[in-house]
Short mmCIF file of C-alpha atoms in Angstrom, two decimals:
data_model
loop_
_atom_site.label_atom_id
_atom_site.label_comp_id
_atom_site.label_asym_id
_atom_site.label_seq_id
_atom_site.Cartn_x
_atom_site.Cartn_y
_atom_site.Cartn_z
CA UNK A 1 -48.68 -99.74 -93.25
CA UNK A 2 -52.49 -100.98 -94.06
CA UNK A 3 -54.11 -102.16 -96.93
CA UNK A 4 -55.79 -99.18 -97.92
CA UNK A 5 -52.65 -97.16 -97.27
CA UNK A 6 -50.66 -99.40 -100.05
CA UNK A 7 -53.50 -99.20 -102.34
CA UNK A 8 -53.85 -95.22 -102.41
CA UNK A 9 -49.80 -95.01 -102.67
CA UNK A 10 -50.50 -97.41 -106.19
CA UNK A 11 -53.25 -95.79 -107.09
CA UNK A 12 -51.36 -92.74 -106.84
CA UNK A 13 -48.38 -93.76 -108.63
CA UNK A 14 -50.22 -94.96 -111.68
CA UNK A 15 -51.91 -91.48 -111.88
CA UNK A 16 -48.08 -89.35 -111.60
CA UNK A 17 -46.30 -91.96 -113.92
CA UNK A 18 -48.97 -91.36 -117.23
CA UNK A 19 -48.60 -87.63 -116.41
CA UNK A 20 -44.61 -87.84 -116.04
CA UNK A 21 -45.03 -89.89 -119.81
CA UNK A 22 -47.05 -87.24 -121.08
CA UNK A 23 -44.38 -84.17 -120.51
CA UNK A 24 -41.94 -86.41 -121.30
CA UNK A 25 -43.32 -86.66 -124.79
CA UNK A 26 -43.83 -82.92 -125.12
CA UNK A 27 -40.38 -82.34 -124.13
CA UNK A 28 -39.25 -84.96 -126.97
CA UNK A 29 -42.03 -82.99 -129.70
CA UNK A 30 -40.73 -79.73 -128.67
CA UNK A 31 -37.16 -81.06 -129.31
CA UNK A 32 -37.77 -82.60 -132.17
CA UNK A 33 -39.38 -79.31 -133.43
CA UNK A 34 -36.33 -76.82 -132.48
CA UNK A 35 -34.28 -79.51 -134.59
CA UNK A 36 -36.19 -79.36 -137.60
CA UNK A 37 -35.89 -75.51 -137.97
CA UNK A 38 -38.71 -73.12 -137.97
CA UNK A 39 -38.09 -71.71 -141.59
CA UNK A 40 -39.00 -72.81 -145.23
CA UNK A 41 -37.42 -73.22 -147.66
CA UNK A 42 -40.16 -70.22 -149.35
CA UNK A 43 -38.89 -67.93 -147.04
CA UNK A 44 -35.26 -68.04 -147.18
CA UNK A 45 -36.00 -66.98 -150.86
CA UNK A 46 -37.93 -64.25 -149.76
CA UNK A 47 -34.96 -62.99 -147.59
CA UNK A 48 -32.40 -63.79 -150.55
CA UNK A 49 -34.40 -61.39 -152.99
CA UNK A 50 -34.92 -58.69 -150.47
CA UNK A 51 -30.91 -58.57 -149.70
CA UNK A 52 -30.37 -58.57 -153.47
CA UNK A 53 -33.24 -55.81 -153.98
CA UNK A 54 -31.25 -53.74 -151.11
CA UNK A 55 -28.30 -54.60 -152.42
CA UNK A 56 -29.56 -53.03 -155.85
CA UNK A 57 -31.04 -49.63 -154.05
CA UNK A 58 -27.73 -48.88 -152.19
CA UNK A 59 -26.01 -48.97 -155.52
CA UNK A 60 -28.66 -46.50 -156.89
CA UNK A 61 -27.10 -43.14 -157.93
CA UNK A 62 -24.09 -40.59 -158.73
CA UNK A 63 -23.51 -38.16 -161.20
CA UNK A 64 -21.10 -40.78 -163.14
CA UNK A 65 -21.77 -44.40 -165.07
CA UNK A 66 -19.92 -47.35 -163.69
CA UNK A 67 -19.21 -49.97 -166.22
CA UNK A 68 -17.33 -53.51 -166.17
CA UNK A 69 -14.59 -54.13 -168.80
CA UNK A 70 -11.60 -56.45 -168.88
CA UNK A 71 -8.10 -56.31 -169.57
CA UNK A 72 -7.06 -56.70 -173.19
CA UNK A 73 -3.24 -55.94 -173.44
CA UNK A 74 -0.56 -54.43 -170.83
CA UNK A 75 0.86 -51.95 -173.10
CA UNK A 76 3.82 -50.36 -170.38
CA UNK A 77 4.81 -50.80 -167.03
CA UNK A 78 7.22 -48.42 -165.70
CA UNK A 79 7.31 -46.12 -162.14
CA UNK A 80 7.90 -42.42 -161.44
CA UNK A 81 8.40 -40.23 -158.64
CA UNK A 82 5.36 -37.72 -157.51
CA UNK A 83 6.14 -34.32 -156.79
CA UNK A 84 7.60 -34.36 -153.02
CA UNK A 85 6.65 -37.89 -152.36
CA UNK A 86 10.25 -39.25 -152.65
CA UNK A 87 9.01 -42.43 -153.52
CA UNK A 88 8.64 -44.27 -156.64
CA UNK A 89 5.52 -45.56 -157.35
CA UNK A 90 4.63 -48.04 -160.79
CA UNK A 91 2.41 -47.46 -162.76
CA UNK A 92 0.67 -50.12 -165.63
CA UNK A 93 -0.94 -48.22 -168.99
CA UNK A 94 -3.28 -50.87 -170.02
CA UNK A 95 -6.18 -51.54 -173.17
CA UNK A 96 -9.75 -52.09 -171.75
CA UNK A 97 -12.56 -53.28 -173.44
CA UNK A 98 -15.67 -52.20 -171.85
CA UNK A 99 -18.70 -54.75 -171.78
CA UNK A 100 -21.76 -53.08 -170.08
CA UNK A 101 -24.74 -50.98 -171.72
CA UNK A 102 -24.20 -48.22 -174.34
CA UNK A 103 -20.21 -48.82 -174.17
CA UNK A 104 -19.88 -52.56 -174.70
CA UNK A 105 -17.17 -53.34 -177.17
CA UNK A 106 -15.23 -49.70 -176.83
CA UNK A 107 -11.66 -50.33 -176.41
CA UNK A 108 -9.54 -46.94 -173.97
CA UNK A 109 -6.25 -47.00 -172.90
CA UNK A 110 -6.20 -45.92 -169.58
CA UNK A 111 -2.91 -45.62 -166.97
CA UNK A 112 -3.48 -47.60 -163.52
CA UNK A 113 -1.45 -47.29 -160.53
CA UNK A 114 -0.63 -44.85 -157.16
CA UNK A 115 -1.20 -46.24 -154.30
CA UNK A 116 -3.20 -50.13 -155.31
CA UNK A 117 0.16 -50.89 -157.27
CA UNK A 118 2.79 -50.50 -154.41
CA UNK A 119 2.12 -54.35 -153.78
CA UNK A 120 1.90 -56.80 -156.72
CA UNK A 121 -1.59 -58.12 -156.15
CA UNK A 122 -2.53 -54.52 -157.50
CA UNK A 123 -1.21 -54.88 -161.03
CA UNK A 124 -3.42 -55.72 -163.32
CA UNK A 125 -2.79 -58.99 -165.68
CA UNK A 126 -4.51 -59.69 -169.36
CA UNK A 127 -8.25 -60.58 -168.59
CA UNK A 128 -8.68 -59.14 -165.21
CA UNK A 129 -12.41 -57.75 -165.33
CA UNK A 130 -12.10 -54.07 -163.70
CA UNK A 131 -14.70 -51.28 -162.97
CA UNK A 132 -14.55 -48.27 -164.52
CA UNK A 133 -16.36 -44.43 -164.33
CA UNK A 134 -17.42 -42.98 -167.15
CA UNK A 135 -18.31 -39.35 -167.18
CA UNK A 136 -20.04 -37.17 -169.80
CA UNK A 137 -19.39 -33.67 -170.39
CA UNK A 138 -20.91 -32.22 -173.63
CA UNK A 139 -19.92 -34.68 -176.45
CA UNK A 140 -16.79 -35.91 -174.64
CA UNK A 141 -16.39 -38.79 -172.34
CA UNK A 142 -13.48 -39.80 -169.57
CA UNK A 143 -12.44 -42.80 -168.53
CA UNK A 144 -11.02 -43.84 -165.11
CA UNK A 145 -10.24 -47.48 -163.53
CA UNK A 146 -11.90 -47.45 -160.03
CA UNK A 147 -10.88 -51.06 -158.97
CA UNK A 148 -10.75 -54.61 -159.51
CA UNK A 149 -13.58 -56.47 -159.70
CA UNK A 150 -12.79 -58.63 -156.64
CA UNK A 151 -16.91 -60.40 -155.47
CA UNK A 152 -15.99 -63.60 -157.45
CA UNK A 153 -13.09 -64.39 -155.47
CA UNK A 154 -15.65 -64.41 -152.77
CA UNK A 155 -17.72 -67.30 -154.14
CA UNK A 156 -15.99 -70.26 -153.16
CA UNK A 157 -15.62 -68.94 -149.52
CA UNK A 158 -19.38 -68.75 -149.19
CA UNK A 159 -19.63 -71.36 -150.96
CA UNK A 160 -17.78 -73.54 -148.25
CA UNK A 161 -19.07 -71.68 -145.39
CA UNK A 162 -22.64 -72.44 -146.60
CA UNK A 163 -21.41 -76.33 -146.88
CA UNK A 164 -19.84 -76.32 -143.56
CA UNK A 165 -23.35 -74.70 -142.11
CA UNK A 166 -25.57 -77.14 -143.97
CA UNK A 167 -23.80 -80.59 -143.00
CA UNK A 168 -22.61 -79.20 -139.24
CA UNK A 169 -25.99 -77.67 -138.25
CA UNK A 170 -28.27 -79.16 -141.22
CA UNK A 171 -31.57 -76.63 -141.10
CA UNK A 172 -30.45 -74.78 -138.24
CA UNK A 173 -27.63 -73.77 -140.33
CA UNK A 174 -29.59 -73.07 -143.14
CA UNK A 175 -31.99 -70.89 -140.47
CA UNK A 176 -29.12 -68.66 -139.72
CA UNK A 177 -28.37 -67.98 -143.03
CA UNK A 178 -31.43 -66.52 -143.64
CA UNK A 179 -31.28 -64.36 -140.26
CA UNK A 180 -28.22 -63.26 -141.58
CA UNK A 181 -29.59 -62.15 -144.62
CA UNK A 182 -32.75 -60.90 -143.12
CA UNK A 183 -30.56 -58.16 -140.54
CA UNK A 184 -28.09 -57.30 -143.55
CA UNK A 185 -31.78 -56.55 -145.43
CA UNK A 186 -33.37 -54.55 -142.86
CA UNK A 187 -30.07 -52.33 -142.40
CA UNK A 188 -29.85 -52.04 -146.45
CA UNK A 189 -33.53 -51.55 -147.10
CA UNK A 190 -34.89 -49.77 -143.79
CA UNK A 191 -31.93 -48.01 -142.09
CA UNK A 192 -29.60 -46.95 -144.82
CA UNK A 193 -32.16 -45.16 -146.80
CA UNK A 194 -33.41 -43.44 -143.28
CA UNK A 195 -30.04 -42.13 -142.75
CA UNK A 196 -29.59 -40.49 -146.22
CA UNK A 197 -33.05 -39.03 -146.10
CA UNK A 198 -31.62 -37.15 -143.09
CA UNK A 199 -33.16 -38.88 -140.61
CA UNK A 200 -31.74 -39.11 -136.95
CA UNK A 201 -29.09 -41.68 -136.54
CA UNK A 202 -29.71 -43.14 -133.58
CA UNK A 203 -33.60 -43.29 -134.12
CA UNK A 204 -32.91 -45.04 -136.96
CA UNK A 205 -30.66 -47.31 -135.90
CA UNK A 206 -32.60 -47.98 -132.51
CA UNK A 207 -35.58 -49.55 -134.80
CA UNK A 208 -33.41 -51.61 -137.01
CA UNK A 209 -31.64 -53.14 -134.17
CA UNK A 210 -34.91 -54.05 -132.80
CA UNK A 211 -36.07 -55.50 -136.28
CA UNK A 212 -33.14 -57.52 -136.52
CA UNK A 213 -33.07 -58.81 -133.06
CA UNK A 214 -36.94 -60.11 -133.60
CA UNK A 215 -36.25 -61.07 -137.38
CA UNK A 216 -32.93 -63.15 -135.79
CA UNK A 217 -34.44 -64.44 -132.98
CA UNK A 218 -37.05 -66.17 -134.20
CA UNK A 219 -36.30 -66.87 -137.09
CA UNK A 220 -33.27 -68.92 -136.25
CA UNK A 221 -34.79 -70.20 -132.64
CA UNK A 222 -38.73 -70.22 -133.36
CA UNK A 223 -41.32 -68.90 -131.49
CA UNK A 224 -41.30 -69.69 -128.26
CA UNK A 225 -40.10 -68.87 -124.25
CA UNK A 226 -36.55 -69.40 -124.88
CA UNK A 227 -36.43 -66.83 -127.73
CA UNK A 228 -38.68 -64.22 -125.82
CA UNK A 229 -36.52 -64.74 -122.96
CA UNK A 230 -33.74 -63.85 -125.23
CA UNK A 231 -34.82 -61.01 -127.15
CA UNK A 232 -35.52 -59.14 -124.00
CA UNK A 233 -32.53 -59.81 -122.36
CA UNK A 234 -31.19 -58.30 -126.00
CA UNK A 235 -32.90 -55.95 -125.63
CA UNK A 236 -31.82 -54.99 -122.10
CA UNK A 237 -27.98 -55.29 -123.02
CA UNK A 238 -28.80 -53.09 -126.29
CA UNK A 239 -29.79 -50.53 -124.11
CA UNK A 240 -26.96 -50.52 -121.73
CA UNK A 241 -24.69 -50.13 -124.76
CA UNK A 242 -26.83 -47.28 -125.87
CA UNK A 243 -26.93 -45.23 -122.45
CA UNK A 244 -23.10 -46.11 -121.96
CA UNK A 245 -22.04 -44.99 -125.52
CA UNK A 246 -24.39 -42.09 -125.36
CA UNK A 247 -22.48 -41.06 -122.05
CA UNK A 248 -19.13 -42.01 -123.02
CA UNK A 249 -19.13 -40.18 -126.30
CA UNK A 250 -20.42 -36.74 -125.14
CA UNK A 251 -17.72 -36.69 -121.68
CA UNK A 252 -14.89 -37.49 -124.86
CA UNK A 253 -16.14 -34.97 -126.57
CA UNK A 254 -16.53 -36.71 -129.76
CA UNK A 255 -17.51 -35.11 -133.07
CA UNK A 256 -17.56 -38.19 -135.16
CA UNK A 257 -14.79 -37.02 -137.92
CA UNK A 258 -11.99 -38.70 -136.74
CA UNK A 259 -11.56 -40.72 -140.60
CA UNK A 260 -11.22 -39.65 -143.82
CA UNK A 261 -14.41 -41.47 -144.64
CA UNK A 262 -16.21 -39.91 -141.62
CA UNK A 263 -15.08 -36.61 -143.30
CA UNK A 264 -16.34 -37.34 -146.68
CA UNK A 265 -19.87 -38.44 -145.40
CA UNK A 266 -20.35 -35.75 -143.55
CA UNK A 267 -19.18 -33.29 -146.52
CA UNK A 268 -21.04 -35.29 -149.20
CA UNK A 269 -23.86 -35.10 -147.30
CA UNK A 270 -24.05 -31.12 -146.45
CA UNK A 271 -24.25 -31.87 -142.56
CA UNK A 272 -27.64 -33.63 -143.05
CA UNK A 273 -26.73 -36.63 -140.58
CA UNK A 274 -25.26 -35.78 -136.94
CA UNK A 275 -22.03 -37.78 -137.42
CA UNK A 276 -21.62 -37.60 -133.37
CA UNK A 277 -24.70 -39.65 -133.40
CA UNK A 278 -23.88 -41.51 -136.35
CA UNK A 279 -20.61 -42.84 -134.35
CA UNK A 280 -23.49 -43.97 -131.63
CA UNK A 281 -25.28 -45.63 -134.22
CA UNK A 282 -21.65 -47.47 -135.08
CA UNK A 283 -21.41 -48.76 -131.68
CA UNK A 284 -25.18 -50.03 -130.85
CA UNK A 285 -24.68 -51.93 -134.29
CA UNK A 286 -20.87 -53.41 -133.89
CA UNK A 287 -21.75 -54.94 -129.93
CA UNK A 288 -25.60 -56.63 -131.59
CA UNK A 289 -24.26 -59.51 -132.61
CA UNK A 290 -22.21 -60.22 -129.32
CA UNK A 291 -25.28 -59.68 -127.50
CA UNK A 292 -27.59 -60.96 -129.06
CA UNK A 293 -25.18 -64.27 -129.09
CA UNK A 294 -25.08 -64.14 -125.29
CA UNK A 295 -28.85 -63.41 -124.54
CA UNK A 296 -29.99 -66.70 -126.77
CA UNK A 297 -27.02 -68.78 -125.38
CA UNK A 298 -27.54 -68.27 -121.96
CA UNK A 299 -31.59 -68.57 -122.27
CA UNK A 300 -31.09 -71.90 -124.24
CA UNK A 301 -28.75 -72.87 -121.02
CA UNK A 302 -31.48 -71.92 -118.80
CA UNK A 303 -33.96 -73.93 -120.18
CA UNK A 304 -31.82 -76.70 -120.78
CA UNK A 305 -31.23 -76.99 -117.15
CA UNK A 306 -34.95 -76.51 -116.87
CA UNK A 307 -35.64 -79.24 -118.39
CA UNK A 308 -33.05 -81.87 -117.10
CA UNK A 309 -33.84 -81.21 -113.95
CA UNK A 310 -37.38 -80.61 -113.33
CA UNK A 311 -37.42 -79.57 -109.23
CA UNK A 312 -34.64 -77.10 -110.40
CA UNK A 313 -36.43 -73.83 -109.96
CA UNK A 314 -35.73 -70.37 -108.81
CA UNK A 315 -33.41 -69.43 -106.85
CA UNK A 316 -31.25 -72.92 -107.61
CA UNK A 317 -32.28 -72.84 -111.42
CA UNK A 318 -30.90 -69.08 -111.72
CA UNK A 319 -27.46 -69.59 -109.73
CA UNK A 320 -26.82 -72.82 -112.09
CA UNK A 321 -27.21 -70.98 -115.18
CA UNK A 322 -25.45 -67.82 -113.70
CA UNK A 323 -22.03 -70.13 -113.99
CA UNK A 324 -22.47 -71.18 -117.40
CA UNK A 325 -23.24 -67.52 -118.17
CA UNK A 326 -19.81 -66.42 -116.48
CA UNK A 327 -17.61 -68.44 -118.68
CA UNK A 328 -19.71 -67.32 -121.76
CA UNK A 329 -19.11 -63.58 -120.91
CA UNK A 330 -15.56 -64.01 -119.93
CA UNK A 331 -14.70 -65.16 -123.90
CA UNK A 332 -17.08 -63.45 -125.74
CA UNK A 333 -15.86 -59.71 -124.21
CA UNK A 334 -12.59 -61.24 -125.40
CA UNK A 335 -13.81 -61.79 -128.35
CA UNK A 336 -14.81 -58.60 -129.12
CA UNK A 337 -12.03 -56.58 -128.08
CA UNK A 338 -9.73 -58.85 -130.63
CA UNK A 339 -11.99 -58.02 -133.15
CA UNK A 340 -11.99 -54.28 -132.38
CA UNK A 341 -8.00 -54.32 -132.09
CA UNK A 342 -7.56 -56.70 -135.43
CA UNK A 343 -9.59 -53.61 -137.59
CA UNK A 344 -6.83 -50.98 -135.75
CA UNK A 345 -4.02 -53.73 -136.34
CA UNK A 346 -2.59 -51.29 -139.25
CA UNK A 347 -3.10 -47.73 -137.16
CA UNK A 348 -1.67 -49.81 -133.94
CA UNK A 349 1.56 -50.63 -135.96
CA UNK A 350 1.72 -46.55 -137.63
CA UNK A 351 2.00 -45.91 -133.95
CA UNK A 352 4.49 -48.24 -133.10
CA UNK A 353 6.59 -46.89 -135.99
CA UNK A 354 7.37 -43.89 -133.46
CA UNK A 355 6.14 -41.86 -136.20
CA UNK A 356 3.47 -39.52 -133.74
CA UNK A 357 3.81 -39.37 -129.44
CA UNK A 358 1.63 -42.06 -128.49
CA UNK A 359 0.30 -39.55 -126.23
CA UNK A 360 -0.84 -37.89 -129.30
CA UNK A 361 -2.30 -41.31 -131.34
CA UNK A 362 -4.08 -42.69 -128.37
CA UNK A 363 -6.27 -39.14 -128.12
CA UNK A 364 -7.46 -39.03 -131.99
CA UNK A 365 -10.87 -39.67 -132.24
CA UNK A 366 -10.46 -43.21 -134.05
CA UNK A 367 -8.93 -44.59 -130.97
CA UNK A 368 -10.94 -43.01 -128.68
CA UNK A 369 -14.34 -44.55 -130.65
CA UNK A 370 -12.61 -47.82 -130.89
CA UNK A 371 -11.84 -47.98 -126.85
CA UNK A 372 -15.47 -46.65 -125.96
CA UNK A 373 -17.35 -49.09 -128.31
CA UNK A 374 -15.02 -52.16 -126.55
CA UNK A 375 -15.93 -51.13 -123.30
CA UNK A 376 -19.46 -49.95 -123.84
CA UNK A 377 -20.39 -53.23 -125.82
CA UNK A 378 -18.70 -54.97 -122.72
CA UNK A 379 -20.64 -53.95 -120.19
CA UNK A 380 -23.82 -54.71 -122.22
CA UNK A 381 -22.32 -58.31 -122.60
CA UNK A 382 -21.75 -58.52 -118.64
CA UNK A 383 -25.65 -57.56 -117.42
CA UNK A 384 -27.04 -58.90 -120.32
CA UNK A 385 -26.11 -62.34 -118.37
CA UNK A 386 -28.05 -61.70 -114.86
CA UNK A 387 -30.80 -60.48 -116.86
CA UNK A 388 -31.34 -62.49 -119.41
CA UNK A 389 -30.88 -65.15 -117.03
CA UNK A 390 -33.50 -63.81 -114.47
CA UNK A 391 -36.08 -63.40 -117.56
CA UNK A 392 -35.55 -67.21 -118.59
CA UNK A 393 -35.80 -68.35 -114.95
CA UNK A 394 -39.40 -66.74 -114.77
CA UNK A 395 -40.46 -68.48 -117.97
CA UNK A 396 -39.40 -71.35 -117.31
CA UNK A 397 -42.53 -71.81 -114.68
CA UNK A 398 -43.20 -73.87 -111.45
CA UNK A 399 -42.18 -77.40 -111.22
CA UNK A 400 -45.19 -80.25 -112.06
CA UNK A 401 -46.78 -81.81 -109.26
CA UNK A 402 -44.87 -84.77 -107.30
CA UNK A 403 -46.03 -87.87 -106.13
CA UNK A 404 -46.76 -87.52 -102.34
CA UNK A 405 -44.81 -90.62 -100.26
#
């Protein structure tokens, strides 16, 4: 090899190596970027008083007050047997004092029991703080106990949970936090009121599954190509659910009453919402998480493998993240279906019992939704792998230039 040979191979080297340093240090910046969290502290509060405005507008309404009180004395506790129920059921008569608005400081007597006092976590002790409905007619008023006040109990959960997200993932954790207020917000304050002003179901839900995907996404993740590669492969498994569902439901013939509370709504309502729809609607919103889980793990795989291995492109990059994808898939749609059969855990056992034909119980309607929402939200899971992964692959771009030898 000549002189001049050796010198252009240096020459050459010197110029690769700075360029090598230089997306080396954008890689690091971009890192160091994703760790750091792409939301203030300004807008988490944001999100936390829009979830506790929605919060307040779903409560809006009804013919009768609601009031707070708290148990002031236990005055009997006995049991009696309703009219062809042959079973005895307790019952508690109990003093309440009532502490909200016009009524605070009024002291009822009031009998609690059916079906809440059958266990003992249902009786009610001296101080328990209870809700109660208070309805006017002329100059009289009646009193009911609708439950225990039970959100308290809840506070030291979160409490942990937001701990445990804080020191594990530090701002990332407190980023999803805030998506997860941000989707329960956009359901509470955007779809919820849709659906009671009688608009379609599934329009309605279609555009708040796309505002939380995008409010999710990048909110948690940033802005950037491994978040758009996600939210379209979302997207894409979103819409598989939809067109399976859709399918699935009309071939079962579904009406959407197969629960008492499908029955109510659709009564209380006077047939303003399609409830058919509505159980559509149930389905695209129970398999979002799962998928949108899968679409931003499997595009933050792809890019990771991106960007270990620069030459990895294409055809190579895609069938390397394809494998991580399959073992993602394979728990996740095992995920979901244990989630799915843990909510029909106390049906599942009533059939057990002997009580209908099995034939009969695995036909209703609640079973039937339960089985088509499993599979449905499956298959979504399944191509939402190839396709996010194809998305990400295109993103992630043609390998730099290489020294020549």
């Amino acid at each position: 090899m000549g002189r001049q040979t050796r010198r252009r191979l240096r020459d050459t080297s010197r110029d690769v190596q700075p360029r090598a340093r230089l997306h080396r240090r954008r890689r690091e910046r971009a890192a160091r970027h994703d760790d750091r969290g792409p939301l203030s502290v300004r807008v988490l509060l944001v999100l936390v008083v829009l979830l506790v405005s929605a919060c307040a507008s779903i409560t809006q309404g009804g013919s009768a007050d609601v009031v707070s009180g708290h148990v002031t004395e236990i005055v009997e506790v006995g049991s009696r047997e309703p009219v062809g129920s042959g079973m005895p059921q307790p019952f508690q008569v109990v003093r309440v004092q009532l502490e909200e608005s016009l009524y605070r400081g009024e002291v009822v007597e009031l009998q609690w029991g059916g079906r809440r006092a059958l266990d003992p976590n249902g009786f009610l002790r001296v101080g328990d703080r209870v809700l109660l409905s208070v309805t006017r007619d002329d100059n009289a008023r009646t009193y009911a106990i609708l439950e225990i006040v039970r959100l308290p109990a809840l506070i030291p959960v979160a409490a942990i949970l937001v701990l445990a997200l804080l020191v594990v993932a530090r701002l990332k954790g407190l980023a999803a936090l805030a998506g997860l207020a941000s989707s329960v917000a956009v359901f509470l304050l955007a779809v919820v009121p849709a659906l009671r002003g009688g608009s379609d179901p599934l329009v309605a839900t279609i555009f708040g599954c796309l505002g939380v995907i995008a409010v999710s996404v990048f909110v948690v993740h940033g802005l950037n190509r491994k978040s758009l590669a996600a939210l379209c492969g979302t997207m894409a498994g979103l819409g598989v659910v939809t067109a399976m569902g859709a399918f699935a439901l009309a071939t079962a013939r579904m009406t959407g009453l197969g629960s008492e509370e499908q029955i109510f709504l659709a009564v209380g309502t006077d047939g303003r919402i399609d409830m058919a729809r509505l159980a559509l609607a149930a389905v695209m919103v129970g398999s979002l998480g799962a998928i949108v889980d899968m679409a931003v793990g499997q595009a933050s795989a792809t890019a990771e493998l991106a960007a270990v291995d620069e030459t990895m492109r294409g055809r190579r990059l895609y069938a390397a993240a394809l494998n991580v994808g399959r073992d993602h898939v394979g728990s996740l749609v095992n995920t979901l279906a244990l989630a799915y059969f843990g909510g029909a855990l106390p049906l599942i056992l009533l059939m057990s019992l002997g009580y209908q034909p099995a034939s009969l119980s695995l036909n209703s309607e609640q079973i039937v939704e339960s089985l088509i929402a499993i599979m449905a939200a499956s298959l979504g899971l399944v191509l939402c792998v190839p396709i996010t992964t194809a998305i990400a692959v295109m993103f992630a771009g043609s390998p730099p230039p290489r020294a020549q030898e």
